[in-house]
DNA sequence: CGGTCAATTGATGTAGTTCAAGGTTAGTGG
DNA sequence: CCACTAACCTTGAACTACATCAATTGACCG
């Protein structure tokens, strides 16, 4: 049995953003941690973009509300992510805590001042924005081209890659978000998400330890998962032995 | 009969980006115009992001190719737009001319230097990126929530708003892109786009002047178009008299 | 224990895809 | 001038993946 991976379980290494002598993260270092209860809103779409936030722990959902009451989740944020770098005067989306989470808050003016003062900060901010743009485009491809099974696999793979130990042999994910969140992220209904999970369990790609605790999912065939997600060329490894 | 609006018809006022004394557009002023034949590629996804481009005339498509040969168009670029501000080391998507188009080319290093040198340039670049991000999120909503008719109306409305005279009573659009481009942009098949157009003609929202020249479309009921697109609260104006 | 909430499962409906055919235009060459 | 071809668009018929509606289950909780 492999170790359970969860973002909410404690401080996570920031492999993608190592803390150098001068880094964007240094700006947050002195800021106090703030705790957010599950469901608590950090800011709302259209608000004055007064702060940026560093996620320390937990998980947040970024979403836009549509006129008919529906909701489109444009992304999830995990420890190490910086939230609210919209580059505009107002926030583009709303952000809520998916589960109990902690963040640090930095006034936007402070970040702007740092960008002005230190040329080394600027490429980091640009890189954050570029990453967000790339993620948005990946999401457009997902919504344009992928079926429900592929969407779910893409989501799980993305979550896996942002978890602590993506290389684990049989990684076990602890999903903090509910099925409705996943559905709103993948452009599906909750029922279709549920059926996609069942189908992947039937195929042996996923396993659920305890039928009752359904947010804990073991990936029994990671390679096959990646293959279905469409992020791997469907070449040598056949469906039979993949995973 | 109203005047035909086309982006390719000549220089267009840049209402959104007025040329001030010091502007991003000043950097392009001295650059020579380059002509692109229809279908000509400007750069390819993954290329070193060596230049940024100002569109002077025509229309460009920005797209990403998917493994199975399909293509997702993430946006169209029109006169006044700046192409290739990806903020990263590599271009995020490929860009091709939809029709005969002209652009000006600026080395990225020159733009970066200007951003370093003049604080007034920076917010303009940021604002461009923020606009792109907002467009990407609108597109996610379109792909997540809207049906084929709503998608088509959103597209036509977007095109109308970027054309020279969006307020025209019965605006007449001259679409430079083919049905396949529209389909790849809206996440539909070419057949579904065609049927959506037919349906909107039947409803009296659109009119086609000449059955043979099907890229020229008159919007007979602009208000109804906006209402179907979902960008207007479906309140007072009923479907009967809208438009 | 009854109530609520999240998730699953089944039955049915439908919007959009797929496959196939036909029409119009433009270009080419005799 | 007409035949021939290649694009591009439209239309029809059949199929399918997902949505919708409805019922069931298990966990948690006052």
Short mmCIF file of C-alpha atoms (C1' of nucleotides) in Angstrom, two decimals:
data_model
loop_
_atom_site.label_atom_id
_atom_site.label_comp_id
_atom_site.label_asym_id
_atom_site.label_seq_id
_atom_site.Cartn_x
_atom_site.Cartn_y
_atom_site.Cartn_z
CA UNK A 1 0.00 0.00 0.00
CA UNK A 2 1.34 3.40 -0.89
CA UNK A 3 1.27 6.56 1.14
CA UNK A 4 -1.82 8.73 0.81
CA UNK A 5 -1.05 12.00 -0.92
CA UNK A 6 -2.93 15.02 0.08
CA UNK A 7 -2.28 18.66 -0.41
CA UNK A 8 -3.94 19.48 2.86
CA UNK A 9 -1.71 17.20 4.88
CA UNK A 10 1.07 19.64 5.61
CA UNK A 11 3.67 21.88 4.04
CA UNK A 12 4.60 20.75 0.59
CA UNK A 13 7.91 21.15 -1.17
CA UNK A 14 7.83 23.83 -3.84
CA UNK A 15 9.91 22.09 -6.41
CA UNK A 16 8.69 24.38 -9.16
CA UNK A 17 9.43 27.54 -7.22
CA UNK A 18 12.49 26.99 -5.06
CA UNK A 19 12.98 29.75 -2.54
CA UNK A 20 16.02 31.65 -3.75
CA UNK A 21 17.69 34.56 -2.07
CA UNK A 22 15.39 36.99 -3.86
CA UNK A 23 12.06 35.52 -4.83
CA UNK A 24 8.44 36.42 -5.02
CA UNK A 25 7.93 34.14 -2.05
CA UNK A 26 10.23 36.26 0.10
CA UNK A 27 7.63 39.01 -0.09
CA UNK A 28 5.14 36.74 1.63
CA UNK A 29 7.52 35.46 4.27
CA UNK A 30 6.67 38.04 6.92
CA UNK A 31 2.93 37.99 6.31
CA UNK A 32 0.75 36.22 8.87
CA UNK A 33 -1.04 33.02 7.89
CA UNK A 34 -4.82 33.26 7.59
CA UNK A 35 -7.09 30.27 8.00
CA UNK A 36 -10.10 29.74 5.73
CA UNK A 37 -12.95 27.43 6.70
CA UNK A 38 -14.31 25.12 3.98
CA UNK A 39 -16.46 27.14 1.59
CA UNK A 40 -15.11 30.46 2.82
CA UNK A 41 -14.72 33.08 0.08
CA UNK A 42 -11.37 34.78 -0.41
CA UNK A 43 -12.60 37.32 -2.94
CA UNK A 44 -15.33 37.70 -5.55
CA UNK A 45 -15.17 38.22 -9.30
CA UNK A 46 -15.09 41.93 -10.07
CA UNK A 47 -13.68 42.97 -6.69
CA UNK A 48 -10.86 45.48 -6.68
CA UNK A 49 -7.73 43.38 -7.02
CA UNK A 50 -6.27 44.66 -3.76
CA UNK A 51 -4.24 41.63 -2.69
CA UNK A 52 -2.43 38.60 -3.96
CA UNK A 53 -2.33 35.42 -1.91
CA UNK A 54 0.08 32.58 -1.41
CA UNK A 55 -1.57 29.26 -0.70
CA UNK A 56 0.17 27.51 2.20
CA UNK A 57 -2.16 24.64 2.77
CA UNK A 58 -5.44 23.16 1.57
CA UNK A 59 -7.11 23.78 -1.79
CA UNK A 60 -9.04 26.65 -3.36
CA UNK A 61 -11.41 26.80 -6.32
CA UNK A 62 -11.35 29.67 -8.83
CA UNK A 63 -14.65 30.06 -10.62
CA UNK A 64 -16.95 32.30 -12.58
CA UNK A 65 -20.70 32.36 -12.09
CA UNK A 66 -22.91 32.20 -15.14
CA UNK A 67 -26.19 34.06 -15.45
CA UNK A 68 -28.41 30.97 -15.18
CA UNK A 69 -26.94 30.07 -11.82
CA UNK A 70 -24.39 27.60 -13.08
CA UNK A 71 -20.74 27.87 -12.20
CA UNK A 72 -17.59 27.27 -14.21
CA UNK A 73 -14.53 26.36 -12.20
CA UNK A 74 -11.53 27.66 -14.13
CA UNK A 75 -8.97 26.08 -11.83
CA UNK A 76 -7.94 24.76 -8.45
CA UNK A 77 -5.11 26.26 -6.42
CA UNK A 78 -2.81 24.26 -4.18
CA UNK A 79 0.04 24.95 -1.75
CA UNK A 80 2.78 26.96 -3.44
CA UNK A 81 0.38 28.61 -5.88
CA UNK A 82 -0.07 32.37 -6.01
CA UNK A 83 -3.70 33.46 -6.32
CA UNK A 84 -5.03 36.70 -7.71
CA UNK A 85 -2.25 37.76 -10.08
CA UNK A 86 -4.79 39.01 -12.58
CA UNK A 87 -2.69 41.92 -13.89
CA UNK A 88 -5.88 43.92 -14.10
CA UNK A 89 -7.72 46.31 -11.83
CA UNK A 90 -10.30 43.70 -10.87
CA UNK A 91 -10.27 40.01 -10.09
CA UNK A 92 -11.33 37.90 -13.05
CA UNK A 93 -12.95 35.18 -10.96
CA UNK A 94 -14.09 34.32 -7.46
CA UNK A 95 -12.05 32.17 -5.12
CA UNK A 96 -13.30 29.94 -2.30
CA UNK A 97 -11.70 27.41 -0.01
CA UNK A 98 -12.54 23.85 -1.04
CA UNK A 99 -11.46 22.55 2.35
CA UNK A 100 -9.85 24.10 5.39
CA UNK A 101 -6.97 26.12 3.97
CA UNK A 102 -4.36 28.67 4.97
CA UNK A 103 -3.04 31.54 2.90
CA UNK A 104 -0.80 34.56 3.27
CA UNK A 105 -1.99 37.92 1.99
CA UNK A 106 0.16 40.54 0.27
CA UNK A 107 -1.10 43.97 -0.79
CA UNK A 108 -0.96 44.32 -4.51
CA UNK A 109 0.84 47.64 -4.14
CA UNK A 110 3.66 45.85 -2.36
CA UNK A 111 4.03 43.36 -5.17
CA UNK A 112 3.90 46.11 -7.78
CA UNK A 113 6.53 48.05 -5.86
CA UNK A 114 8.75 44.99 -5.76
CA UNK A 115 8.29 44.50 -9.49
CA UNK A 116 9.31 48.12 -10.00
CA UNK A 117 12.24 47.94 -7.61
CA UNK A 118 13.80 44.61 -8.49
CA UNK A 119 14.14 43.46 -12.05
CA UNK A 120 14.59 39.88 -10.87
CA UNK A 121 11.05 39.77 -9.54
CA UNK A 122 9.43 40.64 -12.84
CA UNK A 123 10.13 37.43 -14.77
CA UNK A 124 8.71 35.46 -11.86
CA UNK A 125 5.45 37.35 -12.05
CA UNK A 126 5.41 36.98 -15.82
CA UNK A 127 6.08 33.30 -15.51
CA UNK A 128 3.13 32.92 -13.13
CA UNK A 129 0.86 34.64 -15.61
CA UNK A 130 2.24 32.60 -18.50
CA UNK A 131 1.55 29.41 -16.55
CA UNK A 132 -2.03 30.53 -15.93
CA UNK A 133 -2.48 31.26 -19.61
CA UNK A 134 -1.08 27.88 -20.57
CA UNK A 135 -3.43 26.20 -18.11
CA UNK A 136 -6.39 28.11 -19.55
CA UNK A 137 -5.50 26.90 -23.04
CA UNK A 138 -5.11 23.30 -21.89
CA UNK A 139 -8.56 23.62 -20.38
CA UNK A 140 -9.97 24.91 -23.69
CA UNK A 141 -8.56 21.84 -25.41
CA UNK A 142 -10.07 19.62 -22.75
CA UNK A 143 -13.48 21.23 -23.16
CA UNK A 144 -13.30 21.25 -26.95
CA UNK A 145 -11.98 17.78 -27.68
CA UNK A 146 -12.09 15.35 -24.80
CA UNK A 147 -14.84 12.97 -23.73
CA UNK A 148 -15.86 12.43 -20.13
CA UNK A 149 -13.38 9.65 -19.47
CA UNK A 150 -10.48 11.62 -20.94
CA UNK A 151 -11.49 14.69 -18.98
CA UNK A 152 -11.55 12.83 -15.71
CA UNK A 153 -8.16 11.24 -16.39
CA UNK A 154 -6.71 14.64 -17.29
CA UNK A 155 -8.01 16.03 -14.03
CA UNK A 156 -6.63 13.18 -11.93
CA UNK A 157 -3.30 13.36 -13.72
CA UNK A 158 -3.10 17.10 -13.12
CA UNK A 159 -3.88 16.59 -9.47
CA UNK A 160 -1.33 13.82 -9.25
CA UNK A 161 1.39 15.95 -10.82
CA UNK A 162 0.80 18.72 -8.31
CA UNK A 163 0.78 16.36 -5.36
CA UNK A 164 3.82 15.61 -3.28
CA UNK A 165 4.96 12.36 -4.88
CA UNK A 166 3.78 12.15 -8.48
CA UNK A 167 6.22 9.33 -9.26
CA UNK A 168 4.79 6.86 -6.74
CA UNK A 169 4.16 3.38 -8.11
CA UNK A 170 0.49 3.21 -7.07
CA UNK A 171 -0.27 6.76 -6.03
CA UNK A 172 -3.22 7.28 -3.75
CA UNK A 173 -5.04 10.59 -4.12
CA UNK A 174 -7.11 12.27 -1.50
CA UNK A 175 -9.41 14.57 -3.41
CA UNK A 176 -10.47 17.52 -1.28
CA UNK A 177 -13.19 18.66 -3.70
CA UNK A 178 -16.63 17.16 -4.12
CA UNK A 179 -18.02 15.66 -7.34
CA UNK A 180 -19.89 18.85 -8.15
CA UNK A 181 -16.63 20.79 -8.11
CA UNK A 182 -15.05 18.26 -10.43
CA UNK A 183 -18.08 18.39 -12.71
CA UNK A 184 -18.02 22.20 -12.86
CA UNK A 185 -14.31 22.07 -13.64
CA UNK A 186 -14.64 19.47 -16.40
CA UNK A 187 -17.77 20.86 -18.03
CA UNK A 188 -19.83 17.78 -17.14
CA UNK A 189 -22.66 16.88 -14.80
CA UNK A 190 -22.11 15.24 -11.47
CA UNK A 191 -23.72 12.04 -12.76
CA UNK A 192 -21.36 11.82 -15.70
CA UNK A 193 -18.36 12.29 -13.43
CA UNK A 194 -19.64 9.53 -11.22
CA UNK A 195 -20.15 7.19 -14.17
CA UNK A 196 -16.69 7.99 -15.53
CA UNK A 197 -15.16 7.05 -12.18
CA UNK A 198 -17.09 3.81 -12.13
CA UNK A 199 -15.98 3.00 -15.65
CA UNK A 200 -12.32 3.59 -14.76
CA UNK A 201 -12.69 1.37 -11.70
CA UNK A 202 -14.18 -1.34 -13.90
CA UNK A 203 -11.21 -1.02 -16.24
CA UNK A 204 -8.85 -1.38 -13.30
CA UNK A 205 -7.33 2.06 -13.79
CA UNK A 206 -8.61 3.26 -10.43
CA UNK A 207 -9.29 1.59 -7.13
CA UNK A 208 -11.34 2.77 -4.19
CA UNK A 209 -10.07 1.51 -0.83
CA UNK A 210 -13.23 1.97 1.12
CA UNK A 211 -16.51 2.04 -0.74
CA UNK A 212 -17.75 4.60 1.75
CA UNK A 213 -14.85 7.06 1.58
CA UNK A 214 -14.95 7.92 -2.07
CA UNK A 215 -12.61 10.88 -2.12
CA UNK A 216 -9.67 8.56 -1.57
CA UNK A 217 -8.71 7.06 -4.91
CA UNK A 218 -5.78 4.83 -5.74
CA UNK A 219 -4.40 4.94 -9.24
CA UNK A 220 -3.72 1.32 -10.07
CA UNK A 221 -2.52 1.98 -13.63
CA UNK A 222 -0.88 5.40 -13.83
CA UNK A 223 0.44 4.88 -17.34
CA UNK A 224 -2.94 3.89 -18.66
CA UNK A 225 -4.43 6.89 -16.90
CA UNK A 226 -1.96 9.18 -18.65
CA UNK A 227 -2.63 7.44 -21.95
CA UNK A 228 -6.39 7.91 -21.69
CA UNK A 229 -5.84 11.53 -20.64
CA UNK A 230 -4.18 11.97 -24.01
CA UNK A 231 -0.95 13.37 -22.62
CA UNK A 232 1.10 10.42 -23.78
CA UNK A 233 1.57 9.18 -27.29
CA UNK A 234 -0.48 5.95 -27.54
CA UNK A 235 2.53 4.10 -28.88
CA UNK A 236 4.30 1.06 -27.48
CA UNK A 237 2.58 0.36 -24.18
CA UNK A 238 -0.71 -1.33 -25.02
CA UNK A 239 -3.83 -0.97 -22.94
CA UNK A 240 -3.22 -4.49 -21.63
CA UNK A 241 0.00 -3.91 -19.78
CA UNK A 242 -0.11 -0.15 -19.33
CA UNK A 243 -0.25 0.97 -15.74
CA UNK B 1 -28.94 48.42 -47.02
CA UNK B 2 -26.19 49.01 -44.52
CA UNK B 3 -22.50 49.30 -45.16
CA UNK B 4 -20.56 46.08 -45.21
CA UNK B 5 -18.13 45.88 -42.32
CA UNK B 6 -14.92 44.15 -42.79
CA UNK B 7 -11.72 44.19 -40.88
CA UNK B 8 -9.73 43.70 -44.00
CA UNK B 9 -11.09 46.77 -45.69
CA UNK B 10 -8.56 49.26 -44.46
CA UNK B 11 -7.11 50.88 -41.35
CA UNK B 12 -9.48 50.71 -38.44
CA UNK B 13 -9.72 53.15 -35.56
CA UNK B 14 -8.18 51.76 -32.40
CA UNK B 15 -10.73 53.05 -29.95
CA UNK B 16 -9.56 50.66 -27.25
CA UNK B 17 -5.91 51.61 -27.64
CA UNK B 18 -5.69 55.29 -28.62
CA UNK B 19 -2.21 56.23 -29.73
CA UNK B 20 -0.91 58.47 -26.97
CA UNK B 21 2.40 60.26 -26.92
CA UNK B 22 4.05 57.23 -25.34
CA UNK B 23 2.33 54.01 -26.20
CA UNK B 24 3.13 50.46 -27.03
CA UNK B 25 2.06 51.27 -30.57
CA UNK B 26 4.80 53.88 -30.89
CA UNK B 27 7.31 51.07 -30.72
CA UNK B 28 5.84 49.59 -33.89
CA UNK B 29 5.58 52.84 -35.78
CA UNK B 30 8.94 52.62 -37.52
CA UNK B 31 8.71 48.93 -38.33
CA UNK B 32 8.00 47.98 -41.95
CA UNK B 33 4.69 46.37 -42.83
CA UNK B 34 4.83 42.70 -43.82
CA UNK B 35 2.21 41.07 -46.02
CA UNK B 36 0.94 37.57 -45.30
CA UNK B 37 -0.83 35.49 -47.95
CA UNK B 38 -3.95 33.58 -46.86
CA UNK B 39 -2.90 30.54 -44.87
CA UNK B 40 0.63 31.81 -44.31
CA UNK B 41 2.08 30.94 -40.90
CA UNK B 42 3.47 33.70 -38.69
CA UNK B 43 4.94 31.39 -36.06
CA UNK B 44 4.39 27.94 -34.65
CA UNK B 45 3.53 26.77 -31.14
CA UNK B 46 6.71 26.15 -29.19
CA UNK B 47 8.89 28.46 -31.29
CA UNK B 48 11.20 30.79 -29.44
CA UNK B 49 9.08 33.85 -28.74
CA UNK B 50 11.43 36.17 -30.61
CA UNK B 51 8.96 38.79 -31.84
CA UNK B 52 5.65 40.41 -31.10
CA UNK B 53 3.42 41.57 -33.93
CA UNK B 54 0.92 44.34 -34.47
CA UNK B 55 -1.91 43.43 -36.81
CA UNK B 56 -2.52 46.22 -39.31
CA UNK B 57 -4.97 44.59 -41.62
CA UNK B 58 -6.75 41.30 -42.24
CA UNK B 59 -7.35 38.53 -39.70
CA UNK B 60 -5.22 35.86 -38.04
CA UNK B 61 -6.11 32.65 -36.26
CA UNK B 62 -4.33 31.51 -33.10
CA UNK B 63 -4.58 27.78 -32.57
CA UNK B 64 -3.15 24.71 -30.93
CA UNK B 65 -2.89 21.37 -32.68
CA UNK B 66 -4.09 18.29 -30.86
CA UNK B 67 -2.46 14.91 -31.13
CA UNK B 68 -5.20 13.27 -33.21
CA UNK B 69 -4.87 15.90 -35.93
CA UNK B 70 -7.64 18.15 -34.74
CA UNK B 71 -7.12 21.82 -34.11
CA UNK B 72 -8.44 24.15 -31.43
CA UNK B 73 -8.60 27.81 -32.40
CA UNK B 74 -8.11 29.81 -29.22
CA UNK B 75 -8.79 33.14 -30.84
CA UNK B 76 -8.82 35.40 -33.86
CA UNK B 77 -6.71 38.55 -34.11
CA UNK B 78 -7.80 41.70 -35.92
CA UNK B 79 -6.31 45.10 -36.78
CA UNK B 80 -5.08 46.84 -33.65
CA UNK B 81 -4.39 43.59 -31.81
CA UNK B 82 -0.93 42.66 -30.59
CA UNK B 83 0.02 39.04 -31.26
CA UNK B 84 2.56 36.94 -29.41
CA UNK B 85 2.69 38.61 -26.00
CA UNK B 86 2.96 35.27 -24.28
CA UNK B 87 5.22 36.46 -21.44
CA UNK B 88 7.04 33.16 -21.73
CA UNK B 89 10.10 31.91 -23.54
CA UNK B 90 8.02 30.13 -26.19
CA UNK B 91 4.85 30.88 -28.11
CA UNK B 92 1.84 29.15 -26.61
CA UNK B 93 0.06 28.68 -29.94
CA UNK B 94 0.53 28.86 -33.68
CA UNK B 95 -0.66 31.80 -35.74
CA UNK B 96 -1.72 31.84 -39.39
CA UNK B 97 -3.27 34.41 -41.67
CA UNK B 98 -6.95 33.72 -42.27
CA UNK B 99 -6.98 36.03 -45.28
CA UNK B 100 -4.45 38.37 -46.83
CA UNK B 101 -3.10 40.33 -43.87
CA UNK B 102 -0.40 42.79 -42.94
CA UNK B 103 1.54 42.97 -39.69
CA UNK B 104 4.46 44.84 -38.19
CA UNK B 105 7.15 42.91 -36.36
CA UNK B 106 8.97 44.02 -33.21
CA UNK B 107 11.80 42.08 -31.58
CA UNK B 108 10.80 40.93 -28.15
CA UNK B 109 14.00 42.33 -26.73
CA UNK B 110 12.93 45.79 -27.87
CA UNK B 111 9.60 45.47 -26.14
CA UNK B 112 11.23 44.11 -22.98
CA UNK B 113 13.69 47.01 -23.03
CA UNK B 114 10.84 49.47 -23.37
CA UNK B 115 9.05 47.84 -20.45
CA UNK B 116 12.24 48.18 -18.42
CA UNK B 117 12.89 51.73 -19.50
CA UNK B 118 9.47 53.30 -19.32
CA UNK B 119 7.10 52.58 -16.47
CA UNK B 120 4.19 53.82 -18.55
CA UNK B 121 4.59 50.96 -21.02
CA UNK B 122 4.25 48.25 -18.43
CA UNK B 123 0.56 48.65 -17.60
CA UNK B 124 -0.23 48.53 -21.31
CA UNK B 125 1.48 45.19 -21.67
CA UNK B 126 -0.19 43.95 -18.52
CA UNK B 127 -3.53 45.10 -19.81
CA UNK B 128 -3.01 43.19 -23.06
CA UNK B 129 -2.27 40.03 -21.13
CA UNK B 130 -5.21 40.59 -18.80
CA UNK B 131 -7.49 40.99 -21.84
CA UNK B 132 -6.19 37.74 -23.28
CA UNK B 133 -6.82 35.99 -19.99
CA UNK B 134 -10.34 37.37 -19.78
CA UNK B 135 -11.00 36.20 -23.34
CA UNK B 136 -9.71 32.73 -22.50
CA UNK B 137 -12.09 32.52 -19.55
CA UNK B 138 -15.04 33.70 -21.63
CA UNK B 139 -14.17 30.94 -24.06
CA UNK B 140 -14.12 28.37 -21.26
CA UNK B 141 -17.62 29.46 -20.29
CA UNK B 142 -18.73 29.21 -23.89
CA UNK B 143 -17.32 25.70 -24.21
CA UNK B 144 -18.68 24.58 -20.84
CA UNK B 145 -22.18 25.97 -20.90
CA UNK B 146 -23.45 27.15 -24.27
CA UNK B 147 -25.23 25.22 -27.00
CA UNK B 148 -24.43 25.53 -30.66
CA UNK B 149 -26.82 28.41 -31.31
CA UNK B 150 -25.55 30.40 -28.34
CA UNK B 151 -21.95 29.75 -29.36
CA UNK B 152 -22.52 31.01 -32.86
CA UNK B 153 -24.28 34.13 -31.62
CA UNK B 154 -21.44 34.78 -29.17
CA UNK B 155 -18.97 34.51 -32.00
CA UNK B 156 -20.89 36.83 -34.30
CA UNK B 157 -21.40 39.33 -31.51
CA UNK B 158 -17.70 39.28 -30.69
CA UNK B 159 -16.87 39.83 -34.33
CA UNK B 160 -19.41 42.62 -34.57
CA UNK B 161 -18.01 44.37 -31.51
CA UNK B 162 -14.51 44.34 -32.95
CA UNK B 163 -15.64 45.59 -36.33
CA UNK B 164 -15.63 49.19 -37.35
CA UNK B 165 -19.26 50.10 -36.65
CA UNK B 166 -20.75 47.86 -33.99
CA UNK B 167 -23.68 50.20 -33.42
CA UNK B 168 -25.06 49.99 -36.96
CA UNK B 169 -28.79 49.33 -37.14
CA UNK B 170 -28.55 46.29 -39.41
CA UNK B 171 -24.86 45.49 -39.38
CA UNK B 172 -23.51 43.46 -42.23
CA UNK B 173 -20.54 41.25 -41.44
CA UNK B 174 -17.99 40.00 -43.89
CA UNK B 175 -16.49 36.94 -42.26
CA UNK B 176 -12.96 36.31 -43.49
CA UNK B 177 -12.74 32.82 -41.94
CA UNK B 178 -14.27 29.63 -43.31
CA UNK B 179 -16.80 27.44 -41.52
CA UNK B 180 -14.09 25.04 -40.40
CA UNK B 181 -12.30 27.88 -38.60
CA UNK B 182 -15.52 28.87 -36.86
CA UNK B 183 -16.18 25.25 -35.90
CA UNK B 184 -12.67 24.81 -34.47
CA UNK B 185 -13.12 28.03 -32.53
CA UNK B 186 -16.51 27.10 -31.09
CA UNK B 187 -15.77 23.46 -30.32
CA UNK B 188 -18.30 22.21 -32.87
CA UNK B 189 -18.28 20.42 -36.21
CA UNK B 190 -18.62 22.26 -39.46
CA UNK B 191 -22.05 20.67 -39.98
CA UNK B 192 -23.34 21.93 -36.67
CA UNK B 193 -22.12 25.45 -37.43
CA UNK B 194 -23.90 25.30 -40.76
CA UNK B 195 -27.12 24.12 -39.16
CA UNK B 196 -26.92 26.81 -36.48
CA UNK B 197 -26.60 29.47 -39.18
CA UNK B 198 -29.59 28.04 -41.02
CA UNK B 199 -31.62 28.02 -37.82
CA UNK B 200 -30.78 31.66 -37.11
CA UNK B 201 -31.76 32.61 -40.66
CA UNK B 202 -35.07 30.79 -40.20
CA UNK B 203 -35.65 32.76 -36.99
CA UNK B 204 -34.95 36.00 -38.83
CA UNK B 205 -31.92 36.84 -36.70
CA UNK B 206 -29.59 36.65 -39.67
CA UNK B 207 -29.95 37.30 -43.37
CA UNK B 208 -27.78 36.23 -46.24
CA UNK B 209 -27.78 38.68 -49.12
CA UNK B 210 -26.60 36.36 -51.78
CA UNK B 211 -27.18 32.65 -51.33
CA UNK B 212 -23.88 32.07 -53.05
CA UNK B 213 -21.67 34.42 -51.03
CA UNK B 214 -22.18 32.94 -47.63
CA UNK B 215 -19.45 34.79 -45.76
CA UNK B 216 -21.46 38.00 -45.98
CA UNK B 217 -24.06 37.96 -43.24
CA UNK B 218 -26.49 40.69 -42.24
CA UNK B 219 -27.65 40.79 -38.65
CA UNK B 220 -31.33 41.55 -38.94
CA UNK B 221 -32.02 41.40 -35.19
CA UNK B 222 -28.91 42.48 -33.27
CA UNK B 223 -30.68 42.60 -29.92
CA UNK B 224 -32.03 39.10 -30.30
CA UNK B 225 -28.58 37.96 -31.34
CA UNK B 226 -27.11 39.41 -28.15
CA UNK B 227 -29.89 37.88 -26.11
CA UNK B 228 -29.30 34.40 -27.51
CA UNK B 229 -25.57 34.84 -27.01
CA UNK B 230 -26.38 35.23 -23.34
CA UNK B 231 -24.67 38.58 -22.95
CA UNK B 232 -27.87 40.43 -22.20
CA UNK B 233 -30.29 39.75 -19.38
CA UNK B 234 -33.35 38.15 -21.04
CA UNK B 235 -35.64 40.69 -19.44
CA UNK B 236 -38.01 43.17 -21.09
CA UNK B 237 -37.43 42.73 -24.81
CA UNK B 238 -39.24 39.57 -25.82
CA UNK B 239 -38.11 37.32 -28.62
CA UNK B 240 -40.94 38.78 -30.73
CA UNK B 241 -39.76 42.34 -30.99
CA UNK B 242 -36.11 41.95 -30.08
CA UNK B 243 -33.78 42.96 -32.85
"C1'" DC C 1 -34.64 7.60 14.65
"C1'" DG C 2 -35.71 10.87 10.89
"C1'" DG C 3 -33.34 14.33 8.15
"C1'" DT C 4 -29.86 15.88 5.15
"C1'" DC C 5 -26.13 15.56 2.10
"C1'" DA C 6 -23.02 13.34 -1.24
"C1'" DA C 7 -22.55 9.85 -4.41
"C1'" DT C 8 -24.12 6.23 -7.31
"C1'" DT C 9 -27.14 3.92 -10.54
"C1'" DG C 10 -30.94 3.26 -13.85
"C1'" DA C 11 -34.18 4.81 -17.52
"C1'" DT C 12 -35.13 7.98 -20.94
"C1'" DG C 13 -34.43 12.02 -23.92
"C1'" DT C 14 -31.77 14.91 -26.99
"C1'" DA C 15 -28.19 17.87 -28.93
"C1'" DG C 16 -24.52 17.26 -31.57
"C1'" DT C 17 -21.55 13.95 -34.20
"C1'" DT C 18 -20.84 11.00 -37.93
"C1'" DC C 19 -21.53 9.42 -42.44
"C1'" DA C 20 -23.18 10.32 -46.86
"C1'" DA C 21 -25.06 12.95 -50.67
"C1'" DG C 22 -25.85 17.06 -53.43
"C1'" DG C 23 -25.30 21.89 -54.82
"C1'" DT C 24 -22.62 26.15 -55.97
"C1'" DT C 25 -18.40 28.48 -57.21
"C1'" DA C 26 -13.93 29.00 -58.99
"C1'" DG C 27 -10.14 27.37 -61.38
"C1'" DT C 28 -8.01 24.70 -65.31
"C1'" DG C 29 -7.42 22.93 -69.68
"C1'" DG C 30 -9.14 21.29 -74.01
"C1'" DC D 1 -17.40 27.72 -74.61
"C1'" DC D 2 -17.84 23.54 -72.12
"C1'" DA D 3 -16.08 19.60 -69.37
"C1'" DC D 4 -13.68 18.46 -65.29
"C1'" DT D 5 -12.04 19.00 -60.66
"C1'" DA D 6 -11.52 20.75 -56.13
"C1'" DA D 7 -13.18 23.62 -52.29
"C1'" DC D 8 -16.66 24.96 -49.56
"C1'" DC D 9 -21.12 24.82 -47.74
"C1'" DT D 10 -25.54 22.75 -46.85
"C1'" DT D 11 -28.77 19.09 -45.87
"C1'" DG D 12 -30.53 14.49 -44.52
"C1'" DA D 13 -30.46 10.09 -41.82
"C1'" DA D 14 -28.69 7.39 -38.22
"C1'" DC D 15 -26.08 7.03 -34.13
"C1'" DT D 16 -24.10 8.15 -29.55
"C1'" DA D 17 -22.35 10.44 -25.62
"C1'" DC D 18 -23.96 13.11 -22.36
"C1'" DA D 19 -27.89 15.43 -19.89
"C1'" DT D 20 -31.98 14.97 -17.43
"C1'" DC D 21 -35.08 12.94 -14.27
"C1'" DA D 22 -35.78 9.81 -10.66
"C1'" DA D 23 -34.73 6.38 -7.17
"C1'" DT D 24 -31.43 4.22 -3.89
"C1'" DT D 25 -27.64 3.92 -0.76
"C1'" DG D 26 -24.57 5.02 2.98
"C1'" DA D 27 -22.57 8.47 6.22
"C1'" DC D 28 -23.18 11.86 9.43
"C1'" DC D 29 -25.76 14.43 12.86
"C1'" DG D 30 -28.96 16.68 16.03
#
